[in-house]
Amino acid sequence: MTVITMTARKCGKSFSHAEQIEIGLLNALFDAGHPLTVTDLETTLRCHRRDLLRAITAQYRHGNIRKGQPVELTTSGHIAVAAGRYAGATAVAA
């Protein structure tokens, strides 16, 4: 799996470190296609467990993932990531 190394941007501003971990979390779960353990996510995202657990809690509050062991994407989270990728591809193509 490729890792995005460039700085993420939104409306001319950079995403915070926490936002980048949340985005990476959703992308990792979407790309995997199956639930992942916290250890696997920690290795994939190359971040501290504390930061990962904060990202998991934040996305749980949004309803995008199910907490527990292993962590998995909800149906609405899967649709949100797919829609975001489609919108990004459409914007690049235009």
mmCIF file of N, CA and C in Angstrom:
data_model
loop_
_atom_site.group_PDB
_atom_site.id
_atom_site.type_symbol
_atom_site.label_atom_id
_atom_site.label_comp_id
_atom_site.label_asym_id
_atom_site.label_seq_id
_atom_site.Cartn_x
_atom_site.Cartn_y
_atom_site.Cartn_z
ATOM 1 N N MET A 1 0.836 -1.164 0.000
ATOM 2 C CA MET A 1 0.000 0.000 0.000
ATOM 3 C C MET A 1 0.890 1.239 0.000
ATOM 4 N N THR A 2 0.539 2.205 -0.814
ATOM 5 C CA THR A 2 1.334 3.428 -0.883
ATOM 6 C C THR A 2 0.938 4.376 0.236
ATOM 7 N N VAL A 3 1.878 5.152 0.670
ATOM 8 C CA VAL A 3 1.649 6.137 1.725
ATOM 9 C C VAL A 3 1.799 7.512 1.116
ATOM 10 N N ILE A 4 0.831 8.373 1.358
ATOM 11 C CA ILE A 4 0.887 9.738 0.834
ATOM 12 C C ILE A 4 1.871 10.527 1.678
ATOM 13 N N THR A 5 2.876 11.097 1.030
ATOM 14 C CA THR A 5 3.904 11.823 1.773
ATOM 15 C C THR A 5 3.756 13.329 1.653
ATOM 16 N N MET A 6 2.945 13.806 0.707
ATOM 17 C CA MET A 6 2.793 15.247 0.578
ATOM 18 C C MET A 6 1.805 15.764 1.621
ATOM 19 N N THR A 7 1.885 17.026 1.933
ATOM 20 C CA THR A 7 1.032 17.637 2.933
ATOM 21 C C THR A 7 -0.385 17.754 2.405
ATOM 22 N N ALA A 8 -1.340 17.292 3.197
ATOM 23 C CA ALA A 8 -2.743 17.412 2.806
ATOM 24 C C ALA A 8 -3.180 18.868 2.950
ATOM 25 N N ARG A 9 -4.063 19.301 2.062
ATOM 26 C CA ARG A 9 -4.511 20.693 2.082
ATOM 27 C C ARG A 9 -6.034 20.761 2.055
ATOM 28 N N LYS A 10 -6.593 21.792 2.645
ATOM 29 C CA LYS A 10 -8.021 22.060 2.568
ATOM 30 C C LYS A 10 -8.206 23.574 2.540
ATOM 31 N N CYS A 11 -8.793 24.072 1.518
ATOM 32 C CA CYS A 11 -9.076 25.505 1.375
ATOM 33 C C CYS A 11 -7.841 26.360 1.641
ATOM 34 N N GLY A 12 -6.688 25.925 1.171
ATOM 35 C CA GLY A 12 -5.471 26.706 1.322
ATOM 36 C C GLY A 12 -4.778 26.540 2.658
ATOM 37 N N LYS A 13 -5.338 25.736 3.580
ATOM 38 C CA LYS A 13 -4.723 25.533 4.886
ATOM 39 C C LYS A 13 -4.288 24.082 5.012
ATOM 40 N N SER A 14 -3.244 23.842 5.754
ATOM 41 C CA SER A 14 -2.776 22.473 5.969
ATOM 42 C C SER A 14 -3.633 21.780 7.019
ATOM 43 N N PHE A 15 -3.817 20.471 6.869
ATOM 44 C CA PHE A 15 -4.504 19.687 7.878
ATOM 45 C C PHE A 15 -3.599 19.563 9.097
ATOM 46 N N SER A 16 -4.193 19.454 10.270
ATOM 47 C CA SER A 16 -3.409 19.235 11.482
ATOM 48 C C SER A 16 -2.926 17.787 11.507
ATOM 49 N N HIS A 17 -2.011 17.505 12.405
ATOM 50 C CA HIS A 17 -1.472 16.158 12.536
ATOM 51 C C HIS A 17 -2.595 15.164 12.869
ATOM 52 N N ALA A 18 -3.496 15.563 13.771
ATOM 53 C CA ALA A 18 -4.603 14.692 14.166
ATOM 54 C C ALA A 18 -5.529 14.414 12.982
ATOM 55 N N GLU A 19 -5.805 15.429 12.174
ATOM 56 C CA GLU A 19 -6.660 15.245 10.999
ATOM 57 C C GLU A 19 -5.997 14.320 9.980
ATOM 58 N N GLN A 20 -4.701 14.423 9.821
ATOM 59 C CA GLN A 20 -3.996 13.544 8.891
ATOM 60 C C GLN A 20 -4.070 12.092 9.356
ATOM 61 N N ILE A 21 -4.001 11.861 10.658
ATOM 62 C CA ILE A 21 -4.108 10.498 11.180
ATOM 63 C C ILE A 21 -5.526 9.968 10.968
ATOM 64 N N GLU A 22 -6.535 10.814 11.176
ATOM 65 C CA GLU A 22 -7.911 10.393 10.961
ATOM 66 C C GLU A 22 -8.149 10.029 9.497
ATOM 67 N N ILE A 23 -7.638 10.830 8.587
ATOM 68 C CA ILE A 23 -7.780 10.549 7.159
ATOM 69 C C ILE A 23 -7.050 9.259 6.806
ATOM 70 N N GLY A 24 -5.847 9.105 7.332
ATOM 71 C CA GLY A 24 -5.084 7.887 7.086
ATOM 72 C C GLY A 24 -5.783 6.654 7.651
ATOM 73 N N LEU A 25 -6.409 6.803 8.811
ATOM 74 C CA LEU A 25 -7.150 5.705 9.434
ATOM 75 C C LEU A 25 -8.285 5.238 8.529
ATOM 76 N N LEU A 26 -9.075 6.187 8.053
ATOM 77 C CA LEU A 26 -10.199 5.836 7.175
ATOM 78 C C LEU A 26 -9.706 5.203 5.877
ATOM 79 N N ASN A 27 -8.649 5.758 5.311
ATOM 80 C CA ASN A 27 -8.103 5.208 4.068
ATOM 81 C C ASN A 27 -7.538 3.808 4.265
ATOM 82 N N ALA A 28 -6.858 3.572 5.378
ATOM 83 C CA ALA A 28 -6.285 2.252 5.640
ATOM 84 C C ALA A 28 -7.382 1.203 5.793
ATOM 85 N N LEU A 29 -8.447 1.549 6.513
ATOM 86 C CA LEU A 29 -9.552 0.611 6.686
ATOM 87 C C LEU A 29 -10.276 0.364 5.363
ATOM 88 N N PHE A 30 -10.438 1.405 4.560
ATOM 89 C CA PHE A 30 -11.108 1.271 3.264
ATOM 90 C C PHE A 30 -10.281 0.404 2.323
ATOM 91 N N ASP A 31 -8.979 0.661 2.256
ATOM 92 C CA ASP A 31 -8.102 -0.094 1.357
ATOM 93 C C ASP A 31 -7.980 -1.562 1.764
ATOM 94 N N ALA A 32 -7.987 -1.822 3.074
ATOM 95 C CA ALA A 32 -7.844 -3.194 3.549
ATOM 96 C C ALA A 32 -9.074 -4.031 3.196
ATOM 97 N N GLY A 33 -10.247 -3.439 3.290
ATOM 98 C CA GLY A 33 -11.462 -4.166 2.971
ATOM 99 C C GLY A 33 -11.921 -5.113 4.062
ATOM 100 N N HIS A 34 -11.230 -5.135 5.178
ATOM 101 C CA HIS A 34 -11.598 -5.981 6.304
ATOM 102 C C HIS A 34 -11.159 -5.280 7.589
ATOM 103 N N PRO A 35 -11.691 -5.681 8.745
ATOM 104 C CA PRO A 35 -11.282 -5.052 10.008
ATOM 105 C C PRO A 35 -9.786 -5.235 10.275
ATOM 106 N N LEU A 36 -9.180 -4.229 10.895
ATOM 107 C CA LEU A 36 -7.761 -4.273 11.234
ATOM 108 C C LEU A 36 -7.585 -4.106 12.737
ATOM 109 N N THR A 37 -6.541 -4.715 13.276
ATOM 110 C CA THR A 37 -6.239 -4.547 14.685
ATOM 111 C C THR A 37 -5.559 -3.195 14.902
ATOM 112 N N VAL A 38 -5.554 -2.753 16.137
ATOM 113 C CA VAL A 38 -4.913 -1.484 16.469
ATOM 114 C C VAL A 38 -3.421 -1.554 16.155
ATOM 115 N N THR A 39 -2.803 -2.690 16.398
ATOM 116 C CA THR A 39 -1.377 -2.858 16.112
ATOM 117 C C THR A 39 -1.104 -2.730 14.617
ATOM 118 N N ASP A 40 -1.959 -3.350 13.786
ATOM 119 C CA ASP A 40 -1.796 -3.229 12.330
ATOM 120 C C ASP A 40 -1.956 -1.777 11.879
ATOM 121 N N LEU A 41 -2.940 -1.083 12.435
ATOM 122 C CA LEU A 41 -3.156 0.325 12.078
ATOM 123 C C LEU A 41 -1.984 1.186 12.526
ATOM 124 N N GLU A 42 -1.474 0.901 13.705
ATOM 125 C CA GLU A 42 -0.336 1.651 14.231
ATOM 126 C C GLU A 42 0.878 1.491 13.312
ATOM 127 N N THR A 43 1.095 0.286 12.818
ATOM 128 C CA THR A 43 2.201 0.010 11.905
ATOM 129 C C THR A 43 1.968 0.663 10.547
ATOM 130 N N THR A 44 0.752 0.563 10.048
ATOM 131 C CA THR A 44 0.419 1.125 8.738
ATOM 132 C C THR A 44 0.541 2.647 8.734
ATOM 133 N N LEU A 45 0.013 3.281 9.773
ATOM 134 C CA LEU A 45 -0.002 4.752 9.826
ATOM 135 C C LEU A 45 1.287 5.338 10.394
ATOM 136 N N ARG A 46 2.116 4.500 10.989
ATOM 137 C CA ARG A 46 3.366 4.941 11.605
ATOM 138 C C ARG A 46 3.139 6.115 12.559
ATOM 139 N N CYS A 47 2.283 5.898 13.548
ATOM 140 C CA CYS A 47 1.988 6.936 14.532
ATOM 141 C C CYS A 47 1.972 6.306 15.926
ATOM 142 N N HIS A 48 1.917 7.151 16.943
ATOM 143 C CA HIS A 48 1.853 6.679 18.315
ATOM 144 C C HIS A 48 0.459 6.130 18.599
ATOM 145 N N ARG A 49 0.394 5.151 19.458
ATOM 146 C CA ARG A 49 -0.884 4.533 19.800
ATOM 147 C C ARG A 49 -1.854 5.558 20.387
ATOM 148 N N ARG A 50 -1.339 6.483 21.186
ATOM 149 C CA ARG A 50 -2.183 7.516 21.795
ATOM 150 C C ARG A 50 -2.878 8.339 20.717
ATOM 151 N N ASP A 51 -2.130 8.752 19.680
ATOM 152 C CA ASP A 51 -2.712 9.531 18.583
ATOM 153 C C ASP A 51 -3.714 8.696 17.789
ATOM 154 N N LEU A 52 -3.401 7.424 17.598
ATOM 155 C CA LEU A 52 -4.303 6.542 16.869
ATOM 156 C C LEU A 52 -5.608 6.357 17.626
ATOM 157 N N LEU A 53 -5.537 6.154 18.941
ATOM 158 C CA LEU A 53 -6.753 5.967 19.729
ATOM 159 C C LEU A 53 -7.606 7.233 19.748
ATOM 160 N N ARG A 54 -6.980 8.401 19.718
ATOM 161 C CA ARG A 54 -7.739 9.655 19.618
ATOM 162 C C ARG A 54 -8.461 9.737 18.279
ATOM 163 N N ALA A 55 -7.782 9.333 17.202
ATOM 164 C CA ALA A 55 -8.392 9.346 15.874
ATOM 165 C C ALA A 55 -9.547 8.348 15.795
ATOM 166 N N ILE A 56 -9.359 7.185 16.404
ATOM 167 C CA ILE A 56 -10.429 6.174 16.419
ATOM 168 C C ILE A 56 -11.640 6.706 17.164
ATOM 169 N N THR A 57 -11.412 7.337 18.312
ATOM 170 C CA THR A 57 -12.518 7.897 19.090
ATOM 171 C C THR A 57 -13.239 9.000 18.321
ATOM 172 N N ALA A 58 -12.486 9.869 17.662
ATOM 173 C CA ALA A 58 -13.099 10.955 16.885
ATOM 174 C C ALA A 58 -13.946 10.401 15.740
ATOM 175 N N GLN A 59 -13.446 9.411 15.028
ATOM 176 C CA GLN A 59 -14.199 8.839 13.915
ATOM 177 C C GLN A 59 -15.366 7.989 14.407
ATOM 178 N N TYR A 60 -15.251 7.402 15.589
ATOM 179 C CA TYR A 60 -16.358 6.676 16.201
ATOM 180 C C TYR A 60 -17.508 7.639 16.493
ATOM 181 N N ARG A 61 -17.169 8.826 16.999
ATOM 182 C CA ARG A 61 -18.196 9.838 17.290
ATOM 183 C C ARG A 61 -18.909 10.296 16.022
ATOM 184 N N HIS A 62 -18.197 10.308 14.898
ATOM 185 C CA HIS A 62 -18.807 10.674 13.621
ATOM 186 C C HIS A 62 -19.623 9.525 13.034
ATOM 187 N N GLY A 63 -19.455 8.328 13.571
ATOM 188 C CA GLY A 63 -20.179 7.163 13.077
ATOM 189 C C GLY A 63 -19.515 6.492 11.891
ATOM 190 N N ASN A 64 -18.233 6.778 11.660
ATOM 191 C CA ASN A 64 -17.525 6.207 10.518
ATOM 192 C C ASN A 64 -16.895 4.853 10.803
ATOM 193 N N ILE A 65 -16.605 4.546 12.068
ATOM 194 C CA ILE A 65 -15.977 3.265 12.397
ATOM 195 C C ILE A 65 -16.641 2.666 13.623
ATOM 196 N N ARG A 66 -16.438 1.361 13.788
ATOM 197 C CA ARG A 66 -16.864 0.642 14.988
ATOM 198 C C ARG A 66 -15.622 0.412 15.843
ATOM 199 N N LYS A 67 -15.702 0.863 17.094
ATOM 200 C CA LYS A 67 -14.578 0.650 18.004
ATOM 201 C C LYS A 67 -14.582 -0.784 18.481
ATOM 202 N N GLY A 68 -13.473 -1.204 18.979
ATOM 203 C CA GLY A 68 -13.336 -2.556 19.505
ATOM 204 C C GLY A 68 -12.087 -3.179 18.927
ATOM 205 N N GLN A 69 -11.990 -4.474 19.084
ATOM 206 C CA GLN A 69 -10.830 -5.162 18.533
ATOM 207 C C GLN A 69 -11.343 -6.252 17.621
ATOM 208 N N PRO A 70 -11.214 -6.207 16.367
ATOM 209 C CA PRO A 70 -10.521 -5.214 15.558
ATOM 210 C C PRO A 70 -11.404 -4.012 15.215
ATOM 211 N N VAL A 71 -10.782 -2.973 14.673
ATOM 212 C CA VAL A 71 -11.482 -1.751 14.267
ATOM 213 C C VAL A 71 -11.989 -1.955 12.849
ATOM 214 N N GLU A 72 -13.249 -1.565 12.593
ATOM 215 C CA GLU A 72 -13.788 -1.731 11.250
ATOM 216 C C GLU A 72 -14.581 -0.514 10.815
ATOM 217 N N LEU A 73 -14.670 -0.337 9.515
ATOM 218 C CA LEU A 73 -15.398 0.768 8.905
ATOM 219 C C LEU A 73 -16.887 0.428 8.889
ATOM 220 N N THR A 74 -17.740 1.392 9.248
ATOM 221 C CA THR A 74 -19.188 1.181 9.145
ATOM 222 C C THR A 74 -19.603 1.359 7.690
ATOM 223 N N THR A 75 -20.837 1.021 7.393
ATOM 224 C CA THR A 75 -21.344 1.179 6.030
ATOM 225 C C THR A 75 -21.328 2.653 5.632
ATOM 226 N N SER A 76 -21.758 3.521 6.539
ATOM 227 C CA SER A 76 -21.765 4.951 6.221
ATOM 228 C C SER A 76 -20.346 5.486 6.053
ATOM 229 N N GLY A 77 -19.394 4.970 6.832
ATOM 230 C CA GLY A 77 -17.996 5.370 6.685
ATOM 231 C C GLY A 77 -17.435 4.918 5.355
ATOM 232 N N HIS A 78 -17.800 3.712 4.935
ATOM 233 C CA HIS A 78 -17.352 3.190 3.638
ATOM 234 C C HIS A 78 -17.886 4.065 2.503
ATOM 235 N N ILE A 79 -19.145 4.446 2.595
ATOM 236 C CA ILE A 79 -19.751 5.305 1.575
ATOM 237 C C ILE A 79 -19.094 6.681 1.573
ATOM 238 N N ALA A 80 -18.795 7.217 2.761
ATOM 239 C CA ALA A 80 -18.169 8.544 2.853
ATOM 240 C C ALA A 80 -16.781 8.558 2.216
ATOM 241 N N VAL A 81 -15.985 7.523 2.461
ATOM 242 C CA VAL A 81 -14.642 7.461 1.879
ATOM 243 C C VAL A 81 -14.744 7.304 0.360
ATOM 244 N N ALA A 82 -15.647 6.439 -0.091
ATOM 245 C CA ALA A 82 -15.820 6.232 -1.535
ATOM 246 C C ALA A 82 -16.283 7.525 -2.214
ATOM 247 N N ALA A 83 -17.201 8.249 -1.586
ATOM 248 C CA ALA A 83 -17.675 9.508 -2.154
ATOM 249 C C ALA A 83 -16.568 10.554 -2.191
ATOM 250 N N GLY A 84 -15.761 10.603 -1.136
ATOM 251 C CA GLY A 84 -14.641 11.543 -1.102
ATOM 252 C C GLY A 84 -13.621 11.251 -2.174
ATOM 253 N N ARG A 85 -13.326 9.986 -2.389
ATOM 254 C CA ARG A 85 -12.373 9.612 -3.448
ATOM 255 C C ARG A 85 -12.947 9.930 -4.823
ATOM 256 N N TYR A 86 -14.229 9.679 -5.008
ATOM 257 C CA TYR A 86 -14.862 9.972 -6.294
ATOM 258 C C TYR A 86 -14.859 11.474 -6.563
ATOM 259 N N ALA A 87 -15.165 12.267 -5.544
ATOM 260 C CA ALA A 87 -15.174 13.725 -5.698
ATOM 261 C C ALA A 87 -13.781 14.243 -5.997
ATOM 262 N N GLY A 88 -12.774 13.673 -5.357
ATOM 263 C CA GLY A 88 -11.394 14.077 -5.612
ATOM 264 C C GLY A 88 -10.965 13.739 -7.020
ATOM 265 N N ALA A 89 -11.346 12.562 -7.504
ATOM 266 C CA ALA A 89 -11.003 12.157 -8.865
ATOM 267 C C ALA A 89 -11.716 13.016 -9.893
ATOM 268 N N THR A 90 -12.949 13.364 -9.603
ATOM 269 C CA THR A 90 -13.727 14.215 -10.500
ATOM 270 C C THR A 90 -13.128 15.617 -10.571
ATOM 271 N N ALA A 91 -12.688 16.139 -9.446
ATOM 272 C CA ALA A 91 -12.090 17.477 -9.400
ATOM 273 C C ALA A 91 -10.784 17.508 -10.164
ATOM 274 N N VAL A 92 -10.007 16.452 -10.056
ATOM 275 C CA VAL A 92 -8.715 16.385 -10.765
ATOM 276 C C VAL A 92 -8.948 16.270 -12.266
ATOM 277 N N ALA A 93 -9.972 15.515 -12.662
ATOM 278 C CA ALA A 93 -10.254 15.315 -14.079
ATOM 279 C C ALA A 93 -10.809 16.570 -14.746
ATOM 280 N N ALA A 94 -11.427 17.441 -13.955
ATOM 281 C CA ALA A 94 -12.049 18.642 -14.538
ATOM 282 C C ALA A 94 -11.091 19.714 -14.861
#
